[in-house]
mmCIF file with all atom_site columns, C-alpha atoms in Angstrom:
data_model
loop_
_atom_site.group_PDB
_atom_site.id
_atom_site.type_symbol
_atom_site.label_atom_id
_atom_site.label_alt_id
_atom_site.label_comp_id
_atom_site.label_asym_id
_atom_site.label_entity_id
_atom_site.label_seq_id
_atom_site.pdbx_PDB_ins_code
_atom_site.Cartn_x
_atom_site.Cartn_y
_atom_site.Cartn_z
_atom_site.occupancy
_atom_site.B_iso_or_equiv
_atom_site.pdbx_formal_charge
_atom_site.auth_seq_id
_atom_site.auth_comp_id
_atom_site.auth_asym_id
_atom_site.auth_atom_id
_atom_site.pdbx_PDB_model_num
ATOM 1   C CA . MET A 1 1   ? -0.011  0.014   0.008   1.00 0.00 ? 1   MET A CA 1
ATOM 2   C CA . LYS A 1 2   ? 3.040   2.150   0.121   1.00 0.00 ? 2   LYS A CA 1
ATOM 3   C CA . ALA A 1 3   ? 2.482   2.897   -3.668  1.00 0.00 ? 3   ALA A CA 1
ATOM 4   C CA . ALA A 1 4   ? -1.052  4.363   -2.898  1.00 0.00 ? 4   ALA A CA 1
ATOM 5   C CA . ARG A 1 5   ? 0.323   6.688   -0.214  1.00 0.00 ? 5   ARG A CA 1
ATOM 6   C CA . LEU A 1 6   ? 3.122   7.890   -2.535  1.00 0.00 ? 6   LEU A CA 1
ATOM 7   C CA . LEU A 1 7   ? 0.684   8.409   -5.384  1.00 0.00 ? 7   LEU A CA 1
ATOM 8   C CA . ALA A 1 8   ? -1.829  10.266  -3.164  1.00 0.00 ? 8   ALA A CA 1
ATOM 9   C CA . ARG A 1 9   ? 0.870   12.460  -1.716  1.00 0.00 ? 9   ARG A CA 1
ATOM 10  C CA . SER A 1 10  ? 2.218   13.254  -5.179  1.00 0.00 ? 10  SER A CA 1
ATOM 11  C CA . PHE A 1 11  ? -1.277  14.219  -6.402  1.00 0.00 ? 11  PHE A CA 1
ATOM 12  C CA . SER A 1 12  ? -1.872  16.320  -3.329  1.00 0.00 ? 12  SER A CA 1
ATOM 13  C CA . GLU A 1 13  ? 1.427   18.133  -3.598  1.00 0.00 ? 13  GLU A CA 1
ATOM 14  C CA . ALA A 1 14  ? 0.799   18.770  -7.337  1.00 0.00 ? 14  ALA A CA 1
ATOM 15  C CA . GLY A 1 15  ? -2.345  20.743  -6.434  1.00 0.00 ? 15  GLY A CA 1
ATOM 16  C CA . ALA A 1 16  ? -5.149  18.163  -6.743  1.00 0.00 ? 16  ALA A CA 1
ATOM 17  C CA . SER A 1 17  ? -8.256  19.596  -5.042  1.00 0.00 ? 17  SER A CA 1
ATOM 18  C CA . ILE A 1 18  ? -9.327  16.140  -3.777  1.00 0.00 ? 18  ILE A CA 1
ATOM 19  C CA . VAL A 1 19  ? -7.729  12.750  -4.069  1.00 0.00 ? 19  VAL A CA 1
ATOM 20  C CA . PHE A 1 20  ? -10.159 9.775   -3.682  1.00 0.00 ? 20  PHE A CA 1
ATOM 21  C CA . ALA A 1 21  ? -8.549  6.702   -2.413  1.00 0.00 ? 21  ALA A CA 1
ATOM 22  C CA . GLY A 1 22  ? -10.592 3.487   -2.636  1.00 0.00 ? 22  GLY A CA 1
ATOM 23  C CA . GLU A 1 23  ? -10.615 0.858   0.088   1.00 0.00 ? 23  GLU A CA 1
ATOM 24  C CA . ALA A 1 24  ? -12.430 -2.483  -0.355  1.00 0.00 ? 24  ALA A CA 1
ATOM 25  C CA . GLU A 1 25  ? -12.851 -3.384  3.316   1.00 0.00 ? 25  GLU A CA 1
ATOM 26  C CA . SER A 1 26  ? -12.953 -0.345  5.577   1.00 0.00 ? 26  SER A CA 1
ATOM 27  C CA . TRP A 1 27  ? -13.690 -2.618  8.635   1.00 0.00 ? 27  TRP A CA 1
ATOM 28  C CA . ARG A 1 28  ? -10.297 -4.394  8.195   1.00 0.00 ? 28  ARG A CA 1
ATOM 29  C CA . HIS A 1 29  ? -7.207  -2.626  9.607   1.00 0.00 ? 29  HIS A CA 1
ATOM 30  C CA . TRP A 1 30  ? -4.414  -2.118  7.191   1.00 0.00 ? 30  TRP A CA 1
ATOM 31  C CA . PRO A 1 31  ? -1.014  -0.632  8.090   1.00 0.00 ? 31  PRO A CA 1
ATOM 32  C CA . GLU A 1 32  ? -0.975  2.462   5.777   1.00 0.00 ? 32  GLU A CA 1
ATOM 33  C CA . ARG A 1 33  ? -4.525  3.603   6.407   1.00 0.00 ? 33  ARG A CA 1
ATOM 34  C CA . GLU A 1 34  ? -3.752  6.372   8.943   1.00 0.00 ? 34  GLU A CA 1
ATOM 35  C CA . ASN A 1 35  ? -0.820  7.602   6.803   1.00 0.00 ? 35  ASN A CA 1
ATOM 36  C CA . LEU A 1 36  ? -3.010  7.836   3.763   1.00 0.00 ? 36  LEU A CA 1
ATOM 37  C CA . GLN A 1 37  ? -5.786  9.709   5.674   1.00 0.00 ? 37  GLN A CA 1
ATOM 38  C CA . SER A 1 38  ? -3.142  12.219  7.017   1.00 0.00 ? 38  SER A CA 1
ATOM 39  C CA . ILE A 1 39  ? -2.348  13.522  3.560   1.00 0.00 ? 39  ILE A CA 1
ATOM 40  C CA . ALA A 1 40  ? -4.055  16.771  2.634   1.00 0.00 ? 40  ALA A CA 1
ATOM 41  C CA . ASN A 1 41  ? -7.147  16.524  0.382   1.00 0.00 ? 41  ASN A CA 1
ATOM 42  C CA . VAL A 1 42  ? -7.255  12.723  0.636   1.00 0.00 ? 42  VAL A CA 1
ATOM 43  C CA . GLU A 1 43  ? -10.728 11.179  1.040   1.00 0.00 ? 43  GLU A CA 1
ATOM 44  C CA . LEU A 1 44  ? -11.094 7.370   1.563   1.00 0.00 ? 44  LEU A CA 1
ATOM 45  C CA . VAL A 1 45  ? -14.062 5.995   -0.306  1.00 0.00 ? 45  VAL A CA 1
ATOM 46  C CA . PRO A 1 46  ? -15.579 2.470   -0.389  1.00 0.00 ? 46  PRO A CA 1
ATOM 47  C CA . LEU A 1 47  ? -14.422 0.689   -3.450  1.00 0.00 ? 47  LEU A CA 1
ATOM 48  C CA . ASP A 1 48  ? -13.998 -3.039  -4.244  1.00 0.00 ? 48  ASP A CA 1
ATOM 49  C CA . VAL A 1 49  ? -12.714 -3.237  -7.811  1.00 0.00 ? 49  VAL A CA 1
ATOM 50  C CA . SER A 1 50  ? -13.715 -6.887  -7.952  1.00 0.00 ? 50  SER A CA 1
ATOM 51  C CA . ASP A 1 51  ? -17.383 -6.009  -7.345  1.00 0.00 ? 51  ASP A CA 1
ATOM 52  C CA . THR A 1 52  ? -19.279 -4.335  -10.223 1.00 0.00 ? 52  THR A CA 1
ATOM 53  C CA . GLN A 1 53  ? -21.808 -3.013  -8.012  1.00 0.00 ? 53  GLN A CA 1
ATOM 54  C CA . SER A 1 54  ? -19.173 -1.343  -5.806  1.00 0.00 ? 54  SER A CA 1
ATOM 55  C CA . VAL A 1 55  ? -17.690 0.241   -8.850  1.00 0.00 ? 55  VAL A CA 1
ATOM 56  C CA . GLU A 1 56  ? -20.928 1.413   -10.266 1.00 0.00 ? 56  GLU A CA 1
ATOM 57  C CA . GLU A 1 57  ? -22.004 2.972   -7.013  1.00 0.00 ? 57  GLU A CA 1
ATOM 58  C CA . LEU A 1 58  ? -18.759 4.908   -6.621  1.00 0.00 ? 58  LEU A CA 1
ATOM 59  C CA . CYS A 1 59  ? -18.832 6.145   -10.191 1.00 0.00 ? 59  CYS A CA 1
ATOM 60  C CA . GLY A 1 60  ? -22.344 7.466   -9.576  1.00 0.00 ? 60  GLY A CA 1
ATOM 61  C CA . GLU A 1 61  ? -21.101 9.380   -6.546  1.00 0.00 ? 61  GLU A CA 1
ATOM 62  C CA . ILE A 1 62  ? -17.840 10.783  -7.794  1.00 0.00 ? 62  ILE A CA 1
ATOM 63  C CA . GLY A 1 63  ? -17.641 10.125  -11.512 1.00 0.00 ? 63  GLY A CA 1
ATOM 64  C CA . GLY A 1 64  ? -18.019 13.843  -12.510 1.00 0.00 ? 64  GLY A CA 1
ATOM 65  C CA . LYS A 1 65  ? -15.349 14.837  -10.046 1.00 0.00 ? 65  LYS A CA 1
ATOM 66  C CA . VAL A 1 66  ? -12.686 12.606  -11.368 1.00 0.00 ? 66  VAL A CA 1
ATOM 67  C CA . ASP A 1 67  ? -9.913  13.947  -13.856 1.00 0.00 ? 67  ASP A CA 1
ATOM 68  C CA . ILE A 1 68  ? -7.423  11.212  -13.366 1.00 0.00 ? 68  ILE A CA 1
ATOM 69  C CA . LEU A 1 69  ? -7.958  7.592   -12.440 1.00 0.00 ? 69  LEU A CA 1
ATOM 70  C CA . VAL A 1 70  ? -5.157  5.347   -11.262 1.00 0.00 ? 70  VAL A CA 1
ATOM 71  C CA . ASN A 1 71  ? -5.766  1.717   -10.507 1.00 0.00 ? 71  ASN A CA 1
ATOM 72  C CA . ASN A 1 72  ? -3.040  0.260   -8.361  1.00 0.00 ? 72  ASN A CA 1
ATOM 73  C CA . ALA A 1 73  ? -5.137  -2.597  -6.941  1.00 0.00 ? 73  ALA A CA 1
ATOM 74  C CA . ARG A 1 74  ? -2.251  -4.963  -6.175  1.00 0.00 ? 74  ARG A CA 1
ATOM 75  C CA . PHE A 1 75  ? -2.451  -4.593  -2.437  1.00 0.00 ? 75  PHE A CA 1
ATOM 76  C CA . VAL A 1 76  ? -2.291  -8.042  -0.835  1.00 0.00 ? 76  VAL A CA 1
ATOM 77  C CA . ARG A 1 77  ? -4.103  -7.962  2.483   1.00 0.00 ? 77  ARG A CA 1
ATOM 78  C CA . PRO A 1 78  ? -2.222  -9.337  5.477   1.00 0.00 ? 78  PRO A CA 1
ATOM 79  C CA . GLY A 1 79  ? -3.469  -12.865 6.389   1.00 0.00 ? 79  GLY A CA 1
ATOM 80  C CA . GLY A 1 80  ? -4.905  -13.583 2.961   1.00 0.00 ? 80  GLY A CA 1
ATOM 81  C CA . VAL A 1 81  ? -4.171  -16.696 0.941   1.00 0.00 ? 81  VAL A CA 1
ATOM 82  C CA . VAL A 1 82  ? -1.474  -14.944 -1.068  1.00 0.00 ? 82  VAL A CA 1
ATOM 83  C CA . ASP A 1 83  ? 0.152   -13.262 1.951   1.00 0.00 ? 83  ASP A CA 1
ATOM 84  C CA . GLY A 1 84  ? 3.796   -14.196 2.099   1.00 0.00 ? 84  GLY A CA 1
ATOM 85  C CA . GLY A 1 85  ? 4.007   -14.608 -1.718  1.00 0.00 ? 85  GLY A CA 1
ATOM 86  C CA . ASN A 1 86  ? 3.108   -18.307 -1.934  1.00 0.00 ? 86  ASN A CA 1
ATOM 87  C CA . LEU A 1 87  ? 1.138   -18.132 -5.123  1.00 0.00 ? 87  LEU A CA 1
ATOM 88  C CA . VAL A 1 88  ? 1.519   -21.875 -5.777  1.00 0.00 ? 88  VAL A CA 1
ATOM 89  C CA . PHE A 1 89  ? -0.333  -22.511 -2.566  1.00 0.00 ? 89  PHE A CA 1
ATOM 90  C CA . ALA A 1 90  ? -2.990  -19.912 -3.555  1.00 0.00 ? 90  ALA A CA 1
ATOM 91  C CA . GLN A 1 91  ? -3.468  -21.507 -6.984  1.00 0.00 ? 91  GLN A CA 1
ATOM 92  C CA . LYS A 1 92  ? -3.921  -24.965 -5.325  1.00 0.00 ? 92  LYS A CA 1
ATOM 93  C CA . GLY A 1 93  ? -6.267  -23.408 -2.686  1.00 0.00 ? 93  GLY A CA 1
ATOM 94  C CA . ASN A 1 94  ? -8.765  -22.192 -5.145  1.00 0.00 ? 94  ASN A CA 1
ATOM 95  C CA . GLY A 1 95  ? -8.406  -25.071 -7.687  1.00 0.00 ? 95  GLY A CA 1
ATOM 96  C CA . SER A 1 96  ? -6.781  -23.000 -10.375 1.00 0.00 ? 96  SER A CA 1
ATOM 97  C CA . GLU A 1 97  ? -3.547  -24.927 -10.828 1.00 0.00 ? 97  GLU A CA 1
ATOM 98  C CA . LEU A 1 98  ? -1.804  -23.623 -13.880 1.00 0.00 ? 98  LEU A CA 1
ATOM 99  C CA . SER A 1 99  ? -0.363  -26.142 -16.131 1.00 0.00 ? 99  SER A CA 1
ATOM 100 C CA . ARG A 1 100 ? 1.536   -26.063 -19.440 1.00 0.00 ? 100 ARG A CA 1
ATOM 101 C CA . ALA A 1 101 ? -1.761  -26.642 -21.359 1.00 0.00 ? 101 ALA A CA 1
ATOM 102 C CA . ASP A 1 102 ? -3.365  -23.649 -19.752 1.00 0.00 ? 102 ASP A CA 1
ATOM 103 C CA . ALA A 1 103 ? -0.924  -21.243 -21.391 1.00 0.00 ? 103 ALA A CA 1
ATOM 104 C CA . PRO A 1 104 ? -0.594  -22.382 -25.019 1.00 0.00 ? 104 PRO A CA 1
ATOM 105 C CA . CYS A 1 105 ? 0.585   -19.139 -26.426 1.00 0.00 ? 105 CYS A CA 1
ATOM 106 C CA . SER A 1 106 ? 3.341   -18.392 -24.023 1.00 0.00 ? 106 SER A CA 1
ATOM 107 C CA . GLY A 1 107 ? 7.058   -18.762 -24.365 1.00 0.00 ? 107 GLY A CA 1
ATOM 108 C CA . VAL A 1 108 ? 7.605   -18.323 -20.616 1.00 0.00 ? 108 VAL A CA 1
ATOM 109 C CA . TRP A 1 109 ? 7.928   -21.880 -19.433 1.00 0.00 ? 109 TRP A CA 1
ATOM 110 C CA . PRO A 1 110 ? 11.509  -23.175 -18.834 1.00 0.00 ? 110 PRO A CA 1
ATOM 111 C CA . GLY A 1 111 ? 12.830  -24.750 -22.027 1.00 0.00 ? 111 GLY A CA 1
ATOM 112 C CA . ASP A 1 112 ? 10.403  -22.931 -24.284 1.00 0.00 ? 112 ASP A CA 1
ATOM 113 C CA . ALA A 1 113 ? 12.547  -21.475 -27.117 1.00 0.00 ? 113 ALA A CA 1
ATOM 114 C CA . ARG A 1 114 ? 9.576   -20.158 -28.992 1.00 0.00 ? 114 ARG A CA 1
ATOM 115 C CA . PRO A 1 115 ? 5.977   -19.080 -28.321 1.00 0.00 ? 115 PRO A CA 1
ATOM 116 C CA . ARG A 1 116 ? 3.318   -21.719 -29.123 1.00 0.00 ? 116 ARG A CA 1
ATOM 117 C CA . CYS A 1 117 ? 0.140   -20.279 -30.609 1.00 0.00 ? 117 CYS A CA 1
#
């Protein structure tokens, strides 16, 4: 979440009249929340980018007030399945094991000299 704080501070210091910062779960504590709120002109708003209704509701409220939109939704919440960077465990946990057959147009697997399409 450090990136969100740095972005918000940069926009604020550049003269943005208001910086909306979305948070998916306001009830859950996250380490940078207080730091983000302390930046001038920052307003935390409810936003879960994985939920269409959440996005539509926020667009209805602030859509006309937004000049620049930055999506940096790569925050991994502490305690989540991917906390600690164990994505193999996360893939197995939700049944989405990635195999060679799942990526037929990639050249990223070890030993692949050319893309397969």
